[in-house]
CSV table of C-alpha atoms and ligand atoms in Angstrom, one decimal:
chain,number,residue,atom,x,y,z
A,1,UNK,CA,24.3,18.3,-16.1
A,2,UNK,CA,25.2,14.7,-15.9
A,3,UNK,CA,22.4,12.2,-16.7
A,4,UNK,CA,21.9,9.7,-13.6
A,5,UNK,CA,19.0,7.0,-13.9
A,6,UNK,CA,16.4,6.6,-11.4
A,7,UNK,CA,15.6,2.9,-11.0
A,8,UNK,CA,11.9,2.0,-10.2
A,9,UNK,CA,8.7,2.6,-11.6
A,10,UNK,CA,7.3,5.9,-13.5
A,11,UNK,CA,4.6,7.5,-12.0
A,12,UNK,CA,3.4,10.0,-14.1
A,13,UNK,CA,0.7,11.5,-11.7
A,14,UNK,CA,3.9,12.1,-9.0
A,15,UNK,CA,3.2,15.8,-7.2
A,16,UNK,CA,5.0,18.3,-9.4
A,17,UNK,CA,6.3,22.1,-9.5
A,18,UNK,CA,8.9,24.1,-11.7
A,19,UNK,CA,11.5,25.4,-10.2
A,20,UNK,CA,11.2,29.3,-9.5
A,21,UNK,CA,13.7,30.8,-12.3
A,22,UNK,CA,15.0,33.4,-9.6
A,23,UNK,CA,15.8,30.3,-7.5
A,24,UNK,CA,17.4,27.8,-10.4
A,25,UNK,CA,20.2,27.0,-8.8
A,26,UNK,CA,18.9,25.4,-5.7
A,27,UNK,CA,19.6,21.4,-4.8
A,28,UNK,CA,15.6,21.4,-3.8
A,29,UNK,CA,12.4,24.0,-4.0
A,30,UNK,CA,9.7,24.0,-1.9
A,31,UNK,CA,5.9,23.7,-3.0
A,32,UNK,CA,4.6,27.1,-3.5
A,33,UNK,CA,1.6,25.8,-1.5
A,34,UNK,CA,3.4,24.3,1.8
A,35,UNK,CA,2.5,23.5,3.8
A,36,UNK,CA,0.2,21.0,2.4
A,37,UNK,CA,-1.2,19.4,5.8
A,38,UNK,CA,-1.9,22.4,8.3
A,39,UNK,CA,-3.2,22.4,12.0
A,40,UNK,CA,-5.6,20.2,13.7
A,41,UNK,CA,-6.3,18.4,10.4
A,42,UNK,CA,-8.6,15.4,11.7
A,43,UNK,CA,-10.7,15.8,14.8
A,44,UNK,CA,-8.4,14.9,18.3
A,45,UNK,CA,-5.2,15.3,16.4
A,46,UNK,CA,-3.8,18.8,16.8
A,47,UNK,CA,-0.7,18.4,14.4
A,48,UNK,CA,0.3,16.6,11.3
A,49,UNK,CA,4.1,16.1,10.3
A,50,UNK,CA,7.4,13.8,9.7
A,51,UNK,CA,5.3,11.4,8.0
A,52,UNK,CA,5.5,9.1,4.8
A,53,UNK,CA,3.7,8.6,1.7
A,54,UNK,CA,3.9,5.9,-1.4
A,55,UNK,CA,1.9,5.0,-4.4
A,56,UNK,CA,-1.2,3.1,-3.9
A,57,UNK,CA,-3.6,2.1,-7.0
A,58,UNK,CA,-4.7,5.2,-9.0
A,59,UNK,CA,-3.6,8.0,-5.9
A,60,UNK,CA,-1.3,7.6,-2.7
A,61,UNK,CA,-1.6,6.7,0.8
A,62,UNK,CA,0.3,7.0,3.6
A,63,UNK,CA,1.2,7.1,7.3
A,64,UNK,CA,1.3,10.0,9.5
A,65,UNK,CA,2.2,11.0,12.3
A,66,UNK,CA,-0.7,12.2,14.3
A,67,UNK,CA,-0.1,14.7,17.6
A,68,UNK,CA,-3.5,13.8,19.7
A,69,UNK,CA,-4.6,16.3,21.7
A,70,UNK,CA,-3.3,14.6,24.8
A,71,UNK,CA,0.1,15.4,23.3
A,72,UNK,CA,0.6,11.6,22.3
A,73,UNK,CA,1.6,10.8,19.3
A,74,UNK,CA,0.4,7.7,16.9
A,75,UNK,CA,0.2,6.9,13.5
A,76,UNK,CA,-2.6,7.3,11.0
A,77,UNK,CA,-3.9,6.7,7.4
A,78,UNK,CA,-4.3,9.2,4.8
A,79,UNK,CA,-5.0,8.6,1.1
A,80,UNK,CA,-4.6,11.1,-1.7
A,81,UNK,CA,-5.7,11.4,-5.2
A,82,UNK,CA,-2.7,13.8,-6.1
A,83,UNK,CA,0.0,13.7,-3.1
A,84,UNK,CA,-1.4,17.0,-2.2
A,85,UNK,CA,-4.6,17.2,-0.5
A,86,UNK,CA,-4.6,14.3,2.1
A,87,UNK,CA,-7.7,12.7,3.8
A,88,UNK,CA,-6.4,11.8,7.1
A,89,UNK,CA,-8.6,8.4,9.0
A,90,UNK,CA,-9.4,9.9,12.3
A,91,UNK,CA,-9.1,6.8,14.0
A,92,UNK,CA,-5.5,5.6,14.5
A,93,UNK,CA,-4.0,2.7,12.7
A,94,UNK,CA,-5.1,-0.5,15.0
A,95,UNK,CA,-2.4,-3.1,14.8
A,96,UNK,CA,-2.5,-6.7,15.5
A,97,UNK,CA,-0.2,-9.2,16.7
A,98,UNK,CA,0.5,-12.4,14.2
A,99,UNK,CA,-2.2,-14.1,15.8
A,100,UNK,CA,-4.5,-10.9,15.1
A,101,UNK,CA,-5.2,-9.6,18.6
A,102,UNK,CA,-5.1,-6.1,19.6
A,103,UNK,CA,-1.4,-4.6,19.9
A,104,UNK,CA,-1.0,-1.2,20.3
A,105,UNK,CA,2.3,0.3,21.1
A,106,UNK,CA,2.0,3.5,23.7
A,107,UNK,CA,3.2,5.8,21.4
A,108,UNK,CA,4.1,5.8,18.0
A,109,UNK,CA,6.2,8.8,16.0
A,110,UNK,CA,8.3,9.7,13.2
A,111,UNK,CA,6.7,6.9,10.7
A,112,UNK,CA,8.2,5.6,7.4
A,113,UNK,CA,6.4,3.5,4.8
A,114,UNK,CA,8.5,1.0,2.1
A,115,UNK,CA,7.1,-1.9,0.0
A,116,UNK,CA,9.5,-4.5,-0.2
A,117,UNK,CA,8.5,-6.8,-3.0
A,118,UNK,CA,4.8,-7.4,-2.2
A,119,UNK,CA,4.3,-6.2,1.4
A,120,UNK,CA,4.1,-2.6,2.8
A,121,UNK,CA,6.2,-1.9,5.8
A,122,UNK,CA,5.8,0.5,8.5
A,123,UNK,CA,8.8,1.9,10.7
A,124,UNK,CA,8.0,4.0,13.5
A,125,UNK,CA,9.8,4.5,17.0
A,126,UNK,CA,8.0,3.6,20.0
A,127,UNK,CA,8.5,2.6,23.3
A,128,UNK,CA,9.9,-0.5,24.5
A,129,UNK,CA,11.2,-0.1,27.4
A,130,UNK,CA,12.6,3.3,26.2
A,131,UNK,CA,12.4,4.5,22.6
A,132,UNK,CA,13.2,2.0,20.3
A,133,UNK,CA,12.2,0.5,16.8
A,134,UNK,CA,8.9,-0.6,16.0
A,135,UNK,CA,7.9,-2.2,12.8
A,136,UNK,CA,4.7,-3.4,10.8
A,137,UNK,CA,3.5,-5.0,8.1
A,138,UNK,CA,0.5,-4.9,5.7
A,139,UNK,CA,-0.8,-5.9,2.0
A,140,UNK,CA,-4.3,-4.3,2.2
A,141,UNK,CA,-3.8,-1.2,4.5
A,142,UNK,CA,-6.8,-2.6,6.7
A,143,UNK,CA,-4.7,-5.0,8.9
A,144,UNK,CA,-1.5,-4.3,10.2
A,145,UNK,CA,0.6,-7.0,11.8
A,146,UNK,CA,3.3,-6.2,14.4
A,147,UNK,CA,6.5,-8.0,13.7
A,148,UNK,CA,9.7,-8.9,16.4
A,149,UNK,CA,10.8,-5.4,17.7
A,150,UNK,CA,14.5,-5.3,15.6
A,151,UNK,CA,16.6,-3.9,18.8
A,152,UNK,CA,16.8,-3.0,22.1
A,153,UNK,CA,16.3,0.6,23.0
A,154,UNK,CA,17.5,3.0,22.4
A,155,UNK,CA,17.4,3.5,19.1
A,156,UNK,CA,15.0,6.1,16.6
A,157,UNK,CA,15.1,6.9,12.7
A,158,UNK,CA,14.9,3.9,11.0
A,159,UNK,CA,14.6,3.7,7.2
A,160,UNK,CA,14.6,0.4,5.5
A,161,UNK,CA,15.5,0.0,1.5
A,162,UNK,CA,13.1,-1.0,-1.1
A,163,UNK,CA,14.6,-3.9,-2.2
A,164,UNK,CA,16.8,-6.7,-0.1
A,165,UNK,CA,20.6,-6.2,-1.2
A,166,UNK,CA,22.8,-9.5,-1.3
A,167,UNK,CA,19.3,-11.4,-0.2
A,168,UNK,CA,18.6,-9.6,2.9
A,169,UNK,CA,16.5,-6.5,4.4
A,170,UNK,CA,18.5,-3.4,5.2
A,171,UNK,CA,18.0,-1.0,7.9
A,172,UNK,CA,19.4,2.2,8.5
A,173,UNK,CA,19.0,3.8,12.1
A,174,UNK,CA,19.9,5.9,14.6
A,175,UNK,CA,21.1,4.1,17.8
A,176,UNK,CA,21.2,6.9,20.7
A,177,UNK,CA,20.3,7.3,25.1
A,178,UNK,CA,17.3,8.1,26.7
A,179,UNK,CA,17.3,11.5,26.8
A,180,UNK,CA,17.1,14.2,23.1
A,181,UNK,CA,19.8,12.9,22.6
A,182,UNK,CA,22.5,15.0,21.5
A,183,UNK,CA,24.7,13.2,19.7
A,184,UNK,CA,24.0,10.4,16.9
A,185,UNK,CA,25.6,8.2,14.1
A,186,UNK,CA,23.4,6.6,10.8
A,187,UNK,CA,24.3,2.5,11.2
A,188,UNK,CA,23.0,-0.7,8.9
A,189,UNK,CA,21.9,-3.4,10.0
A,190,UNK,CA,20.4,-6.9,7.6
A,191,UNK,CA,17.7,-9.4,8.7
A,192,UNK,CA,16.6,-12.3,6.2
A,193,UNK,CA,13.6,-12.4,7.6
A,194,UNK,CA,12.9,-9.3,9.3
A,195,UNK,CA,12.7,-10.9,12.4
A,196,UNK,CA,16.6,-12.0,13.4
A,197,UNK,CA,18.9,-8.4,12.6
A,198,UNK,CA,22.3,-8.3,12.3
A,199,UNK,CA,25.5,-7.7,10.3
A,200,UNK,CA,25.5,-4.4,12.0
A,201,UNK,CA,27.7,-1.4,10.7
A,202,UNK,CA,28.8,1.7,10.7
A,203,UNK,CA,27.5,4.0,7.3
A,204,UNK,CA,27.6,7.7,8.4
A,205,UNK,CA,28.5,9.8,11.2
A,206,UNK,CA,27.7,13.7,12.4
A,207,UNK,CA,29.3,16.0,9.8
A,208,UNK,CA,32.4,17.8,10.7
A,209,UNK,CA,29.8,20.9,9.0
A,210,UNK,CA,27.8,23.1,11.5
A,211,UNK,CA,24.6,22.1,10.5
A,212,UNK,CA,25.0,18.3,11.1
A,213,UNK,CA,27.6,18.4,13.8
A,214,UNK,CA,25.0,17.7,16.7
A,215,UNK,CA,23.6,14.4,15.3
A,216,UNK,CA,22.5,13.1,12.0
A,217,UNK,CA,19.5,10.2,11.0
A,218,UNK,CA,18.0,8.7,8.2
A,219,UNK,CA,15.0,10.5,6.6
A,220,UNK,CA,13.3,9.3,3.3
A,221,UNK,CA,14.0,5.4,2.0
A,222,UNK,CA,17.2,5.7,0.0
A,223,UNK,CA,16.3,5.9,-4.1
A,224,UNK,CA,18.2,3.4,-6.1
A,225,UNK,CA,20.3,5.6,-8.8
A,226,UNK,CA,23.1,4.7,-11.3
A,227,UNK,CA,25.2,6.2,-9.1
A,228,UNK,CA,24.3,4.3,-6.1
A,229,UNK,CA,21.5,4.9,-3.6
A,230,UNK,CA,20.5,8.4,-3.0
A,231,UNK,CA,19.6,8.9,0.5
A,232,UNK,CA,17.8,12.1,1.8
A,233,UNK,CA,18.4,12.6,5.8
A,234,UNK,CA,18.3,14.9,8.3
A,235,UNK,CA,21.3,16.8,10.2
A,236,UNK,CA,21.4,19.0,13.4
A,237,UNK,CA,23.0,21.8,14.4
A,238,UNK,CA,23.0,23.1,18.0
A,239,UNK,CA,22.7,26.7,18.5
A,240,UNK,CA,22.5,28.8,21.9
A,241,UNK,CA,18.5,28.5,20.8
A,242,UNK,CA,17.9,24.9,20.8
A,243,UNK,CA,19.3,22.0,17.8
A,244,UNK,CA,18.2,23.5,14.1
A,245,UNK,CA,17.0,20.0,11.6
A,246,UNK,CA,17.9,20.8,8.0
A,247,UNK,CA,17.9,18.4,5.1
A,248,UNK,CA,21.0,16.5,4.0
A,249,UNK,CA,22.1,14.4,1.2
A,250,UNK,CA,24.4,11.3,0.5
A,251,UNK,CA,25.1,8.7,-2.1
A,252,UNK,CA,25.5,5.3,-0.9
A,253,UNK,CA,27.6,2.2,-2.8
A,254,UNK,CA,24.5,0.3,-4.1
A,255,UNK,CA,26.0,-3.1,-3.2
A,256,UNK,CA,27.8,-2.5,-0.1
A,257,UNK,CA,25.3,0.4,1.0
A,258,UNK,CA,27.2,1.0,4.3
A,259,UNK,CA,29.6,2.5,2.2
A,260,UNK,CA,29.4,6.3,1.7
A,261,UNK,CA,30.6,7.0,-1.9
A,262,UNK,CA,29.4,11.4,-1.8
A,263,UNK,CA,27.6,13.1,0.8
A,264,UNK,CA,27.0,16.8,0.6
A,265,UNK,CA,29.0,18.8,3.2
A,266,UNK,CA,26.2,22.2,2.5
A,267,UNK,CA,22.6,20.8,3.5
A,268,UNK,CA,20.0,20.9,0.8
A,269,UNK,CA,17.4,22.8,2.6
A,270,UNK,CA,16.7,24.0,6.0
A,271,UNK,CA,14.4,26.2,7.6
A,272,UNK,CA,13.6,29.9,5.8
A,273,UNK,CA,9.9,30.0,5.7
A,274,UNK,CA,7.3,30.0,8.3
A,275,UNK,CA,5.6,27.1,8.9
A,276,UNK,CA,9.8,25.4,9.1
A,277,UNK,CA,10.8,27.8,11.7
A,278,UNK,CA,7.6,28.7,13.4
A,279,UNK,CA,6.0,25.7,15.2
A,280,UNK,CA,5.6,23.8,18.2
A,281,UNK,CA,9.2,23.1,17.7
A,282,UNK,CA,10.8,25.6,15.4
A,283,UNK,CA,13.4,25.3,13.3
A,284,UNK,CA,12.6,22.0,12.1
A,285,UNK,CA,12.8,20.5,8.7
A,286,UNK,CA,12.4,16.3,8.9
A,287,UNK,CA,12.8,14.2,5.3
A,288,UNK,CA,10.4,10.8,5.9
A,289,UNK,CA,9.8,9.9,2.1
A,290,UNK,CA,10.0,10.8,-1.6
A,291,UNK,CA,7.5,10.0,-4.7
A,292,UNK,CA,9.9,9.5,-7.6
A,293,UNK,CA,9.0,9.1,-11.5
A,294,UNK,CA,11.7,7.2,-12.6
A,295,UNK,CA,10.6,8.1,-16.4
A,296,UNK,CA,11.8,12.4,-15.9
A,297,UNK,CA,13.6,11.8,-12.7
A,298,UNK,CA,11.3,13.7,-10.6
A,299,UNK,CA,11.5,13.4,-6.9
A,300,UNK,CA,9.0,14.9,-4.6
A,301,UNK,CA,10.6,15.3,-1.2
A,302,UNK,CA,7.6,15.3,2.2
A,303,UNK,CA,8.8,17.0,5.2
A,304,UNK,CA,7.7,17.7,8.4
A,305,UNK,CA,8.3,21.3,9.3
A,306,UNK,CA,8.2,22.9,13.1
A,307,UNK,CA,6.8,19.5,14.3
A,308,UNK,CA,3.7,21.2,13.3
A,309,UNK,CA,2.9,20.9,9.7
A,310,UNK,CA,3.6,18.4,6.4
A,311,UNK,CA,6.1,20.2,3.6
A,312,UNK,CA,6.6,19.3,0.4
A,313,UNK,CA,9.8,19.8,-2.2
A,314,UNK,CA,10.8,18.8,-5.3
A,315,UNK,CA,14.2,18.1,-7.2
A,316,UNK,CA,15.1,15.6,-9.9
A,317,UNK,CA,17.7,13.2,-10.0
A,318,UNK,CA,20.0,14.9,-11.9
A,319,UNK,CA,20.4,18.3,-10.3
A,320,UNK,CA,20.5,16.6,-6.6
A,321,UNK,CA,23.0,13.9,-7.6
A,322,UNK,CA,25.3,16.7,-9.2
A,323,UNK,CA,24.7,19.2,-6.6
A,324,UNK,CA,26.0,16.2,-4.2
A,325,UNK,CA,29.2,15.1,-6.0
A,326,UNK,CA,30.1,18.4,-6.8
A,327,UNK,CA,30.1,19.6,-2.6
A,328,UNK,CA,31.0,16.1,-1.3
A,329,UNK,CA,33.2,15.5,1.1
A,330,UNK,CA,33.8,12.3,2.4
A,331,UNK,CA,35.8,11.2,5.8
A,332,UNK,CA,38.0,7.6,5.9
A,333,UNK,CA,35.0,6.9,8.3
A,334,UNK,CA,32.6,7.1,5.4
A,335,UNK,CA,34.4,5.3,2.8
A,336,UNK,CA,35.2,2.4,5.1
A,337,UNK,CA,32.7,-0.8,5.5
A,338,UNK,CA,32.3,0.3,8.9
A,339,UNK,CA,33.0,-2.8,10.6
A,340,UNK,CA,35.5,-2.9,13.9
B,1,BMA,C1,13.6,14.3,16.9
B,1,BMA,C2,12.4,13.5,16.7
B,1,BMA,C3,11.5,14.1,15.6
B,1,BMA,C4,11.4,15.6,15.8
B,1,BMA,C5,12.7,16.3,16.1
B,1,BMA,C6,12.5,17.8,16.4
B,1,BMA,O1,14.4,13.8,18.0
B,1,BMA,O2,11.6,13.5,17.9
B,1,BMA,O3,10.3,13.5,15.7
B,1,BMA,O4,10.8,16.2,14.6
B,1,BMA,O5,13.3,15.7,17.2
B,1,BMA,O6,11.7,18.0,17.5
């Protein structure tokens, strides 16, 4: 096994499991315990899932996506003292504008949460006009300010890096229609202030494999590795029974991240047990973020399964970088900048 480095901080309390022994071989293993969030886990909120933790002081907080009871979803607060057992706020997150008045999207789904230097940022898709980007700041976790909407609809999935590359922001997402969509590429796109976004390009599209032909989109914040950044996503299949959302990997070129240097043509997981392929939506597994100890290379994987439930998985950097380079296939599309 090669011996890639995980850049970032150590966090020796990150959520932790051995792999099975039977099972060794696999690129990630589920928690023995998933799913870790189950049904109706706050009061009005009838499902937890595709939702995003990081460090915070001596535990972990984090932003869910909460399925009211009207069927709306919006986003919500937990905090945890070991990644596992969440306390989830049963009032929704109330953001602000910049001047600190009430703003509240109509709906808010499929969160993600990054800290860029100092600040906490929170990525959701809403609507505007049709389902586009929405996105949020905060230092404390008790105010949240709105920022500029990045685009114009439609657009879903978007994942922003932890750190700025070449002195700007980076934002993977999923431009797409109006509709579930059924077809969908993974662009960049760079702000310098988070406000003004462009620079657009091209990093990834659907896999020429079955289980990402349909569409593909970014899942967890991509992990800066030796090897470039390591970016968990999700892929979709289309079968005569509705799409099937398994778990994908890539590496990225860590200066010029629209460039795709591996990507895994098998995924790394997809649905098998019950609460992935059981649900309000079966069939479902949906990477939003990882916990990573950069002192073992640990990765802890949270996933929403069936649209009904919160999963967690675990790999290290080693076995998921090698399991990636040794199945990678990548297209001239990939490997170009992605500019036309
Ligand atoms: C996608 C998003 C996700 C959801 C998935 C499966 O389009 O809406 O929130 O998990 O479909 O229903």
């Amino acid at each position: 096994m090669s011996e890639v480095k995980l850049y970032g901080e150590s966090l020796p309390n990150i959520p932790w499991q051995e792999p099975d022994k039977d099972r060794g071989d696999q690129p990630l293993w589920r928690y023995e315990h998933n799913p870790i969030i189950g049904r109706n886990p706050v009061k009005g909120v009838a499902r937890i899932f595709n939702s995003a933790v990081v460090p915070y002081g001596d535990g972990f907080i984090g932003v869910f996506r909460g399925e009211q009871v009207n069927g709306i979803p919006y986003i919500y607060l937990g905090r945890s003292r070991d990644g596992i057992r969440w306390e989830i706020e049963p009032e929704k997150i109330r953001f602000t504008d910049e001047q600190g008045r009430p703003f509240m999207p109509h709906y808010a789904y499929d969160p993600r949460l990054v800290k860029v230097e100092d600040t906490y940022y929170i990525i959701w898709c809403q609507d505007f006009y049709g389902a586009s980007i929405g996105i949020a700041r905060t230092t404390d976790f008790k105010t949240f300010v709105r920022l500029e909407n990045p685009f114009v609809p439609f657009n879903r999935n978007a994942v922003l890096f932890p750190r700025k590359i070449n002195g700007n922001y980076v934002l993977l997402s999923r431009p797409s229609d109006s509709a579930h969509t059924p077809f969908g590429d993974i662009f960049l796109s760079e702000s310098p202030d988070m406000e003004y976004w462009g620079r657009h390009r091209h990093v990834m599209g659907r896999g020429s494999e079955w289980w990402e032909s349909v569409k593909i989109g970014g899942g967890a914040a991509p992990i800066e590795t030796s090897e470039g950044w390591l970016l968990f996503y999700h892929g979709v299949s289309g079968t005569c029974n509705g799409f099937v959302y398994s778990i994908g990997g890539a590496i990225l070129d860590i200066d010029r991240p629209s460039v795709v240097k591996y990507r895994c043509q098998n995924f790394l997981l997809t649905p098998e047990e019950w609460y992935e392929e059981r649900g309000f939506v079966p069939n479902v597994t949906f990477p939003c973020a990882t916990l990573c100890d950069s002192a073992t290379g640990r990765i802890a994987v949270y996933y929403g399964a069936a649209d009904s439930y919160v999963g967690l998985a675990f790999t290290t950097v080693d076995r998921v970088v090698d399991y990636i380079k040794a199945s990678s296939v990548v297209t001239p599309d990939d490997m170009e900048i992605g500019r036309r």
